[in-house]
Amino acid sequence: MKDISLSIASPAAASPLQKAGAALTACAILSSIIAAFGAGTSNPLLFFFLITGLFISGGIFYSIPYFKAQAGIKNDGIMQNSLSSRGAIAWGIAILMTGFYIILYWFPYYLEGLIRTMDPLSMMLRNKASDQWFLYGAFYTLAVLIMGMRFIAKYKFSRYHIIRTISVMFFQLGFAFLLPAFLLKLNQPEFYFSYFWPLKYSYLFPNDIDYLIQSGNLGVFMVFWGLVMTFIATPVLTYNFGKRWYCSWVCGCGALAETLGDPYRQNSDKSLKAWKIERWMVHSVLVFITLTTALLWLNSWKSGTILGDASGLFSQWYGFLIGSVFSGVIGTGFYPIMGSRVWCRFGCPMAAILGLFQRFKSKFRITTNGGQCISCGNCSTYCEMGIDVRAYAQKGENIIRASCVGCGVCSSVCPRGVLKLENLEEEGRFIPYIRHEDKK
Amino acid sequence: MNIVIIGNGITGITCARNVRKLDSNASITVISGETEHFFSRTALMYIYMGHMKFEHTKPYEDWFWKKNRINLIKAYVKSLNSKDKTLHFDNGESIAYDKLIIACGSVPNKFGWPGENLHGVQGLYSIQDLEQMERNTKNISSAVIIGGGLIGIEMAEMLHSRKIEVKMLVRENFYWGNILPREEAQLIGKHISAHGIDLQLNTELKEIISDDQNRVKGVLTNKGEQFECQFVGLTAGVKPNIGFLEKHELETERGILINEYFETSIPHIYAAGDCAQFRNPKPGEPAIEQLWYTGKMQAETLARTICGDKSAYNRGIWFNSAKFFDLEYQTYGQILPEINDQQKSFYWEHPNGKHAFRANYSSKDESISGFNFIGIRFRQIIAEEWIREHKTIGFVIQNLKKGWFDPEFSKAFYNDISHSYLQSLKSGNEE
């Protein structure tokens, strides 16, 4: 079936406020480019306020129509909009974001002027000059806060979404941006309390642990915190709430996906083939990082006599391929083309572990309400993890999938109220609905 | 066994899938002129509104059919020869069957209104209707919808998403007043109006007015009012799509006549879903069931009969659901617009007009007979269990929390409802 006339429809045009929002955001990007070319070095404070001010006001303008509209699903025109349906604008943004990551990781000197605009903030928070990573952190946090506000406006009818979004905004701003900076100011190790092994893989590497322990009492606590979160809190919380407690409530990668990535969530691939690739990839990454960690410990225990530099090389390559290329360049740069959770779905080892718990030992499920599914496909379409939610719902089965991050959007877009995220008794969660008349 | 199914909607496809599950050797062929692959008809509106593309509305990937050895033929059936057990298509080809299942769905009702065949006047049922609507509504500014039912409100929402002004002509006093009790109908009517839809109640279509190019330019109502518009949506229900059987001996009335085993008047021919009409419907049940849910349940039962386990249709406790713009609606059991003299009704409505609850129960033993939920999601198994087991209204009100299905952290209203019920008891006793 061709989409014939259906794809050339004229969607409702953007409102003047949204046009203004887009214009301000474009100005913010222009200011950033001008700053990067050197203007930021001579006038850091001016450009700092210009860039952040324009980004924030752009976001506010863009969100106002959502705040003003009647509460409800706001997906009109998504499939006809070039931005959200892999049109020319989407490709443009994908190239822009991917390019930014490449420059940031491997050619940061091109960003020198832009990095300098963050000096005043960096001095205030960390007592040291800005670098490319501080710039990245500031932009990242700004994106989560601004687009988080837009998300809250768009989904204002749902307290689940509001609370969850405030949570990711809080953890990004507090735990992933301010607290690490503050630790530096106090001459303590820069530590991210909201990231754990294996996502923050180096936190269980021998070198990092040695360094933390030697840095004092707080460092010892950090090691303790990392161990507790990885080996105790993760299984316990995932058993009780599913992996969502982390992936769509705490994690910074999840925070960006849920906020900046929300306009692209429908672009994830729902095919069975994609699911197969996902399982191979994400679990391979998990095996890879577990082996790397084990090798590093073995090597350190034997004082480097077994492997010499080999294990170090292993971890360097992991850092390059997975840590940089996958999670950054592809994971975020490709939002507009492959959906907002490419990294979380295909590459994140933390998601892999949490997923295994969720699938095999957890109280979490998305309950399907009896035989009420009308197979419309909204749930599958808007699943950012590419789960074919409908395939379960239309059979009266609960949705229990390793990859589900519990964002709750399937439940929101369902026009018949068929889906509910909940934590109930573990027993019986796989039993499908059978009509009373059909029971034998 | 060679099974041929006419229609690839929910009924035809559910039947094909279930036959395949029960019998791995049967030859199964599904014929449709509408689309090559099964899609969800209920999602048509979302394609127009840009929430989904056509491909998203297909519940199974395209490889599914070959893998499950379900042959698909894209053609319209022109005639049926039940002596040779052969179907003839519009493209000149034909196919033989051992067992034939007719599940060819509906077409929009037309009642002989003057001007009903003008350009810009149409119903909405098939993908072709949707494509036509896309063409008909391009660059227009106002539309009139005839009929205040579920397709009517969907069409209103669709047009509204394109910033087209919409008037709805509704015959009854209230929106969907032939199905909903007054309070619910009023609540939904208000919600529809809040979205900018102009509800014209107690109003019927008299004539559709044409311009000099045979295109609609307005409508005339029975009140003598004239509304300008460039599009008219006819949504006064649907009827069985049985035109191709007109000259055939197969017994039909409004639909193809069947018994509770879906057997028609001719052996080896079955009919189910929208196009079928029960000869002897059970008391209180309609002869023609035109719902997604009933199509699915009918097909599941029919598949068993086809595969040798002869089963009578039992649709169980009634349920249905809908969405009116942002208001979700679920109903369980039987709620008619008016209660009878052996019934009582308890109704609760939130002051914000976005949530409502109704329970009807027997005035003799207080056993529950039906629920309406608006802006509240409720568990089907719980609602059905309570109705089946004749739970009392008192029990139901006390245990509402058990069936509450709203998302986590939502404001729950079961305490408000129970409080309101106790109040109504008190004031009832005082009277």
mmCIF file of C-alpha atoms in Angstrom, chain B residues 138-412:
data_model
loop_
_atom_site.group_PDB
_atom_site.id
_atom_site.type_symbol
_atom_site.label_atom_id
_atom_site.label_comp_id
_atom_site.label_asym_id
_atom_site.label_seq_id
_atom_site.Cartn_x
_atom_site.Cartn_y
_atom_site.Cartn_z
ATOM 1 C CA LYS B 138 -7.521 20.203 0.801
ATOM 2 C CA ASN B 139 -7.446 23.973 1.394
ATOM 3 C CA ILE B 140 -11.015 24.174 2.665
ATOM 4 C CA SER B 141 -12.138 26.247 5.630
ATOM 5 C CA SER B 142 -15.386 24.767 6.881
ATOM 6 C CA ALA B 143 -17.170 21.436 7.071
ATOM 7 C CA VAL B 144 -20.479 20.021 8.271
ATOM 8 C CA ILE B 145 -20.834 16.559 9.748
ATOM 9 C CA ILE B 146 -24.159 14.767 9.651
ATOM 10 C CA GLY B 147 -24.746 12.414 12.555
ATOM 11 C CA GLY B 148 -23.589 12.464 16.129
ATOM 12 C CA GLY B 149 -21.975 9.087 16.550
ATOM 13 C CA LEU B 150 -18.482 7.718 16.891
ATOM 14 C CA ILE B 151 -17.344 8.171 13.297
ATOM 15 C CA GLY B 152 -18.827 11.655 13.363
ATOM 16 C CA ILE B 153 -16.751 12.713 16.337
ATOM 17 C CA GLU B 154 -13.655 11.126 14.819
ATOM 18 C CA MET B 155 -14.206 13.088 11.630
ATOM 19 C CA ALA B 156 -14.703 16.265 13.656
ATOM 20 C CA GLU B 157 -11.399 15.681 15.438
ATOM 21 C CA MET B 158 -9.657 14.963 12.141
ATOM 22 C CA LEU B 159 -10.909 18.146 10.499
ATOM 23 C CA HIS B 160 -10.211 20.146 13.633
ATOM 24 C CA SER B 161 -6.562 19.028 13.502
ATOM 25 C CA ARG B 162 -6.317 20.772 10.117
ATOM 26 C CA LYS B 163 -7.881 23.942 11.517
ATOM 27 C CA ILE B 164 -11.075 23.410 9.534
ATOM 28 C CA GLU B 165 -14.208 24.781 11.191
ATOM 29 C CA VAL B 166 -16.664 22.014 11.999
ATOM 30 C CA LYS B 167 -20.414 21.994 12.583
ATOM 31 C CA MET B 168 -22.069 18.749 13.670
ATOM 32 C CA LEU B 169 -25.748 18.226 12.990
ATOM 33 C CA VAL B 170 -27.138 15.910 15.665
ATOM 34 C CA ARG B 171 -30.689 14.606 15.493
ATOM 35 C CA GLU B 172 -30.995 13.965 19.230
ATOM 36 C CA ASN B 173 -31.202 16.393 22.149
ATOM 37 C CA PHE B 174 -27.640 15.529 23.111
ATOM 38 C CA TYR B 175 -24.495 14.249 21.497
ATOM 39 C CA TRP B 176 -24.846 10.461 20.979
ATOM 40 C CA GLY B 177 -28.094 10.701 22.916
ATOM 41 C CA ASN B 178 -29.430 7.431 21.500
ATOM 42 C CA ILE B 179 -26.667 5.530 23.305
ATOM 43 C CA LEU B 180 -25.598 7.627 26.294
ATOM 44 C CA PRO B 181 -27.611 8.683 29.337
ATOM 45 C CA ARG B 182 -28.247 12.395 29.453
ATOM 46 C CA GLU B 183 -25.509 13.378 31.913
ATOM 47 C CA GLU B 184 -22.727 11.638 30.011
ATOM 48 C CA ALA B 185 -24.030 12.973 26.702
ATOM 49 C CA GLN B 186 -24.073 16.505 28.077
ATOM 50 C CA LEU B 187 -20.615 16.193 29.570
ATOM 51 C CA ILE B 188 -19.175 14.964 26.284
ATOM 52 C CA GLY B 189 -21.110 17.588 24.365
ATOM 53 C CA LYS B 190 -19.511 20.293 26.496
ATOM 54 C CA HIS B 191 -16.073 18.827 25.930
ATOM 55 C CA ILE B 192 -16.629 18.744 22.182
ATOM 56 C CA SER B 193 -17.783 22.360 22.223
ATOM 57 C CA ALA B 194 -14.730 23.350 24.278
ATOM 58 C CA HIS B 195 -12.624 22.126 21.377
ATOM 59 C CA GLY B 196 -14.388 24.546 19.099
ATOM 60 C CA ILE B 197 -16.819 22.160 17.426
ATOM 61 C CA ASP B 198 -20.217 23.719 16.800
ATOM 62 C CA LEU B 199 -22.777 21.140 17.952
ATOM 63 C CA GLN B 200 -26.185 21.717 16.376
ATOM 64 C CA LEU B 201 -28.538 19.600 18.490
ATOM 65 C CA ASN B 202 -32.087 18.621 17.485
ATOM 66 C CA THR B 203 -31.061 19.314 13.944
ATOM 67 C CA GLU B 204 -31.473 17.172 10.849
ATOM 68 C CA LEU B 205 -30.147 17.481 7.365
ATOM 69 C CA LYS B 206 -32.711 18.467 4.768
ATOM 70 C CA GLU B 207 -30.611 19.115 1.736
ATOM 71 C CA ILE B 208 -27.019 19.454 0.590
ATOM 72 C CA ILE B 209 -26.630 22.469 -1.644
ATOM 73 C CA SER B 210 -24.528 22.417 -4.778
ATOM 74 C CA ASP B 211 -22.537 25.097 -6.546
ATOM 75 C CA ASP B 212 -22.531 25.241 -10.346
ATOM 76 C CA GLN B 213 -19.693 22.712 -10.549
ATOM 77 C CA ASN B 214 -21.540 19.954 -8.752
ATOM 78 C CA ARG B 215 -19.581 20.608 -5.574
ATOM 79 C CA VAL B 216 -21.072 21.083 -2.156
ATOM 80 C CA LYS B 217 -21.337 24.694 -1.047
ATOM 81 C CA GLY B 218 -23.577 24.332 1.975
ATOM 82 C CA VAL B 219 -26.319 22.459 3.804
ATOM 83 C CA LEU B 220 -29.914 23.244 4.620
ATOM 84 C CA THR B 221 -31.334 21.971 7.909
ATOM 85 C CA ASN B 222 -34.857 20.988 8.885
ATOM 86 C CA LYS B 223 -34.992 24.221 10.881
ATOM 87 C CA GLY B 224 -34.518 26.182 7.662
ATOM 88 C CA GLU B 225 -31.014 27.263 8.571
ATOM 89 C CA GLN B 226 -28.331 27.273 5.921
ATOM 90 C CA PHE B 227 -24.673 26.606 6.701
ATOM 91 C CA GLU B 228 -21.933 27.257 4.208
ATOM 92 C CA CYS B 229 -19.272 24.574 3.888
ATOM 93 C CA GLN B 230 -16.968 22.927 1.370
ATOM 94 C CA PHE B 231 -17.200 19.460 2.809
ATOM 95 C CA VAL B 232 -19.969 17.283 4.228
ATOM 96 C CA GLY B 233 -19.226 14.170 6.260
ATOM 97 C CA LEU B 234 -22.007 11.589 6.274
ATOM 98 C CA THR B 235 -21.587 9.646 9.495
ATOM 99 C CA ALA B 236 -25.079 8.408 10.255
ATOM 100 C CA GLY B 237 -23.923 4.852 10.821
ATOM 101 C CA VAL B 238 -22.845 2.055 8.507
ATOM 102 C CA LYS B 239 -24.626 -0.858 6.862
ATOM 103 C CA PRO B 240 -23.473 -4.306 5.643
ATOM 104 C CA ASN B 241 -21.419 -4.192 2.458
ATOM 105 C CA ILE B 242 -23.370 -6.854 0.562
ATOM 106 C CA GLY B 243 -23.989 -5.209 -2.798
ATOM 107 C CA PHE B 244 -22.159 -8.002 -4.643
ATOM 108 C CA LEU B 245 -24.695 -10.540 -3.326
ATOM 109 C CA GLU B 246 -27.712 -8.615 -4.565
ATOM 110 C CA LYS B 247 -28.833 -11.162 -7.156
ATOM 111 C CA HIS B 248 -27.606 -14.187 -5.270
ATOM 112 C CA GLU B 249 -29.835 -16.740 -3.578
ATOM 113 C CA LEU B 250 -27.894 -16.374 -0.313
ATOM 114 C CA GLU B 251 -30.452 -15.189 2.195
ATOM 115 C CA THR B 252 -29.935 -11.620 3.268
ATOM 116 C CA GLU B 253 -31.947 -8.993 5.020
ATOM 117 C CA ARG B 254 -30.013 -5.930 6.126
ATOM 118 C CA GLY B 255 -27.004 -8.223 6.368
ATOM 119 C CA ILE B 256 -26.197 -11.816 5.507
ATOM 120 C CA LEU B 257 -28.457 -13.932 7.685
ATOM 121 C CA ILE B 258 -26.646 -16.329 10.018
ATOM 122 C CA ASN B 259 -27.324 -18.530 13.008
ATOM 123 C CA GLU B 260 -25.231 -18.634 16.170
ATOM 124 C CA TYR B 261 -22.645 -20.785 14.337
ATOM 125 C CA PHE B 262 -22.254 -18.141 11.635
ATOM 126 C CA GLU B 263 -23.822 -20.533 9.110
ATOM 127 C CA THR B 264 -25.639 -18.850 6.250
ATOM 128 C CA SER B 265 -28.547 -20.286 4.277
ATOM 129 C CA ILE B 266 -26.084 -22.146 2.033
ATOM 130 C CA PRO B 267 -23.885 -24.977 3.340
ATOM 131 C CA HIS B 268 -20.138 -24.295 3.603
ATOM 132 C CA ILE B 269 -20.711 -20.562 3.473
ATOM 133 C CA TYR B 270 -20.267 -18.589 6.688
ATOM 134 C CA ALA B 271 -20.520 -14.885 7.427
ATOM 135 C CA ALA B 272 -19.207 -12.859 10.364
ATOM 136 C CA GLY B 273 -18.464 -9.358 11.528
ATOM 137 C CA ASP B 274 -20.123 -6.168 10.294
ATOM 138 C CA CYS B 275 -21.753 -7.787 7.250
ATOM 139 C CA ALA B 276 -23.574 -10.545 9.147
ATOM 140 C CA GLN B 277 -27.004 -10.420 10.741
ATOM 141 C CA PHE B 278 -28.130 -12.904 13.386
ATOM 142 C CA ARG B 279 -31.490 -14.476 12.568
ATOM 143 C CA ASN B 280 -32.367 -14.840 16.221
ATOM 144 C CA PRO B 281 -30.316 -12.461 18.343
ATOM 145 C CA LYS B 282 -30.463 -13.046 22.080
ATOM 146 C CA PRO B 283 -32.788 -10.698 23.972
ATOM 147 C CA GLY B 284 -31.196 -7.296 24.406
ATOM 148 C CA GLU B 285 -28.468 -7.984 21.854
ATOM 149 C CA PRO B 286 -28.357 -6.373 18.413
ATOM 150 C CA ALA B 287 -28.803 -8.454 15.268
ATOM 151 C CA ILE B 288 -25.853 -6.777 13.587
ATOM 152 C CA GLU B 289 -22.706 -6.168 15.603
ATOM 153 C CA GLN B 290 -20.511 -3.501 14.040
ATOM 154 C CA LEU B 291 -17.649 -3.248 16.471
ATOM 155 C CA TRP B 292 -13.958 -4.059 16.346
ATOM 156 C CA TYR B 293 -14.318 -6.145 19.502
ATOM 157 C CA THR B 294 -17.298 -8.184 18.336
ATOM 158 C CA GLY B 295 -15.703 -8.779 14.941
ATOM 159 C CA LYS B 296 -12.693 -10.223 16.703
ATOM 160 C CA MET B 297 -14.729 -12.396 19.097
ATOM 161 C CA GLN B 298 -17.011 -13.642 16.315
ATOM 162 C CA ALA B 299 -14.005 -14.620 14.226
ATOM 163 C CA GLU B 300 -12.354 -16.512 17.081
ATOM 164 C CA THR B 301 -15.517 -18.550 17.596
ATOM 165 C CA LEU B 302 -16.014 -19.157 13.885
ATOM 166 C CA ALA B 303 -12.435 -20.399 13.470
ATOM 167 C CA ARG B 304 -13.170 -23.158 15.987
ATOM 168 C CA THR B 305 -16.272 -24.225 14.080
ATOM 169 C CA ILE B 306 -14.372 -24.223 10.785
ATOM 170 C CA CYS B 307 -11.737 -26.471 12.306
ATOM 171 C CA GLY B 308 -14.263 -29.031 13.538
ATOM 172 C CA ASP B 309 -15.041 -27.844 17.060
ATOM 173 C CA LYS B 310 -18.551 -26.526 16.443
ATOM 174 C CA SER B 311 -19.009 -23.574 18.775
ATOM 175 C CA ALA B 312 -21.918 -21.199 19.283
ATOM 176 C CA TYR B 313 -21.189 -17.498 19.583
ATOM 177 C CA ASN B 314 -21.355 -16.056 23.049
ATOM 178 C CA ARG B 315 -20.242 -12.498 23.175
ATOM 179 C CA GLY B 316 -20.214 -12.462 26.955
ATOM 180 C CA ILE B 317 -20.624 -9.342 28.978
ATOM 181 C CA TRP B 318 -20.890 -6.316 26.742
ATOM 182 C CA PHE B 319 -18.046 -3.837 26.640
ATOM 183 C CA ASN B 320 -17.042 -0.980 24.436
ATOM 184 C CA SER B 321 -14.773 2.008 24.486
ATOM 185 C CA ALA B 322 -14.216 5.231 22.601
ATOM 186 C CA LYS B 323 -12.403 8.528 22.798
ATOM 187 C CA PHE B 324 -14.007 11.906 22.273
ATOM 188 C CA PHE B 325 -11.139 14.327 21.657
ATOM 189 C CA ASP B 326 -9.317 13.987 24.993
ATOM 190 C CA LEU B 327 -12.062 12.169 26.899
ATOM 191 C CA GLU B 328 -11.772 8.418 27.186
ATOM 192 C CA TYR B 329 -14.927 6.376 27.592
ATOM 193 C CA GLN B 330 -15.325 2.766 28.701
ATOM 194 C CA THR B 331 -18.567 0.903 29.223
ATOM 195 C CA TYR B 332 -19.225 -2.536 30.699
ATOM 196 C CA GLY B 333 -22.485 -4.447 30.914
ATOM 197 C CA GLN B 334 -25.611 -2.677 29.840
ATOM 198 C CA ILE B 335 -26.224 1.031 30.220
ATOM 199 C CA LEU B 336 -29.119 2.355 28.166
ATOM 200 C CA PRO B 337 -30.003 6.056 27.853
ATOM 201 C CA GLU B 338 -32.911 5.531 30.266
ATOM 202 C CA ILE B 339 -33.186 3.087 33.150
ATOM 203 C CA ASN B 340 -36.256 0.871 33.383
ATOM 204 C CA ASP B 341 -38.580 0.673 36.397
ATOM 205 C CA GLN B 342 -36.629 -2.175 37.972
ATOM 206 C CA GLN B 343 -33.354 -0.277 37.892
ATOM 207 C CA LYS B 344 -31.626 2.436 39.816
ATOM 208 C CA SER B 345 -28.717 4.487 38.681
ATOM 209 C CA PHE B 346 -25.891 6.169 40.534
ATOM 210 C CA TYR B 347 -23.990 8.901 38.721
ATOM 211 C CA TRP B 348 -20.959 10.879 39.813
ATOM 212 C CA GLU B 349 -19.271 13.676 37.969
ATOM 213 C CA HIS B 350 -16.129 15.614 38.814
ATOM 214 C CA PRO B 351 -16.672 19.379 39.067
ATOM 215 C CA ASN B 352 -14.124 19.924 36.266
ATOM 216 C CA GLY B 353 -16.406 18.032 33.866
ATOM 217 C CA LYS B 354 -13.667 15.672 32.745
ATOM 218 C CA HIS B 355 -14.397 12.574 34.801
ATOM 219 C CA ALA B 356 -17.632 10.721 35.374
ATOM 220 C CA PHE B 357 -18.825 7.384 36.689
ATOM 221 C CA ARG B 358 -22.158 5.616 36.417
ATOM 222 C CA ALA B 359 -23.365 2.330 37.833
ATOM 223 C CA ASN B 360 -26.800 0.900 37.120
ATOM 224 C CA TYR B 361 -28.208 -1.673 39.513
ATOM 225 C CA SER B 362 -31.348 -3.574 40.323
ATOM 226 C CA SER B 363 -33.774 -1.780 42.632
ATOM 227 C CA LYS B 364 -34.738 -5.196 44.091
ATOM 228 C CA ASP B 365 -31.460 -6.855 45.086
ATOM 229 C CA GLU B 366 -29.091 -3.972 44.305
ATOM 230 C CA SER B 367 -27.048 -6.173 41.930
ATOM 231 C CA ILE B 368 -24.975 -4.290 39.424
ATOM 232 C CA SER B 369 -25.831 -4.421 35.712
ATOM 233 C CA GLY B 370 -23.518 -1.944 34.028
ATOM 234 C CA PHE B 371 -20.883 0.778 34.255
ATOM 235 C CA ASN B 372 -19.920 3.895 32.352
ATOM 236 C CA PHE B 373 -16.518 5.440 32.924
ATOM 237 C CA ILE B 374 -15.522 8.764 31.422
ATOM 238 C CA GLY B 375 -12.008 10.082 31.957
ATOM 239 C CA ILE B 376 -11.388 7.053 34.152
ATOM 240 C CA ARG B 377 -9.674 3.864 33.103
ATOM 241 C CA PHE B 378 -11.017 0.695 34.692
ATOM 242 C CA ARG B 379 -10.010 -2.972 34.648
ATOM 243 C CA GLN B 380 -12.185 -5.021 32.343
ATOM 244 C CA ILE B 381 -11.801 -8.287 34.268
ATOM 245 C CA ILE B 382 -12.939 -6.646 37.498
ATOM 246 C CA ALA B 383 -15.949 -4.887 35.956
ATOM 247 C CA GLU B 384 -17.044 -8.076 34.209
ATOM 248 C CA GLU B 385 -16.548 -10.217 37.270
ATOM 249 C CA TRP B 386 -18.720 -7.902 39.354
ATOM 250 C CA ILE B 387 -21.489 -7.902 36.776
ATOM 251 C CA ARG B 388 -21.307 -11.664 36.259
ATOM 252 C CA GLU B 389 -21.373 -12.345 39.988
ATOM 253 C CA HIS B 390 -24.215 -9.899 40.661
ATOM 254 C CA LYS B 391 -22.216 -7.864 43.156
ATOM 255 C CA THR B 392 -24.217 -5.184 44.914
ATOM 256 C CA ILE B 393 -23.791 -1.477 44.331
ATOM 257 C CA GLY B 394 -22.538 -1.111 47.902
ATOM 258 C CA PHE B 395 -19.808 -3.689 47.327
ATOM 259 C CA VAL B 396 -18.823 -2.109 44.040
ATOM 260 C CA ILE B 397 -18.522 1.385 45.463
ATOM 261 C CA GLN B 398 -16.414 0.102 48.346
ATOM 262 C CA ASN B 399 -14.065 -1.809 46.067
ATOM 263 C CA LEU B 400 -13.627 0.583 43.150
ATOM 264 C CA LYS B 401 -9.943 0.892 43.957
ATOM 265 C CA LYS B 402 -9.457 -2.737 42.920
ATOM 266 C CA GLY B 403 -10.335 -2.002 39.339
ATOM 267 C CA TRP B 404 -8.776 1.441 39.067
ATOM 268 C CA PHE B 405 -6.591 1.506 35.954
ATOM 269 C CA ASP B 406 -5.498 5.147 35.662
ATOM 270 C CA PRO B 407 -1.743 5.735 35.299
ATOM 271 C CA GLU B 408 0.411 5.835 38.423
ATOM 272 C CA PHE B 409 0.411 9.148 40.322
ATOM 273 C CA SER B 410 -2.910 10.177 38.749
ATOM 274 C CA LYS B 411 -5.458 11.690 41.088
ATOM 275 C CA ALA B 412 -7.776 8.834 41.952
#
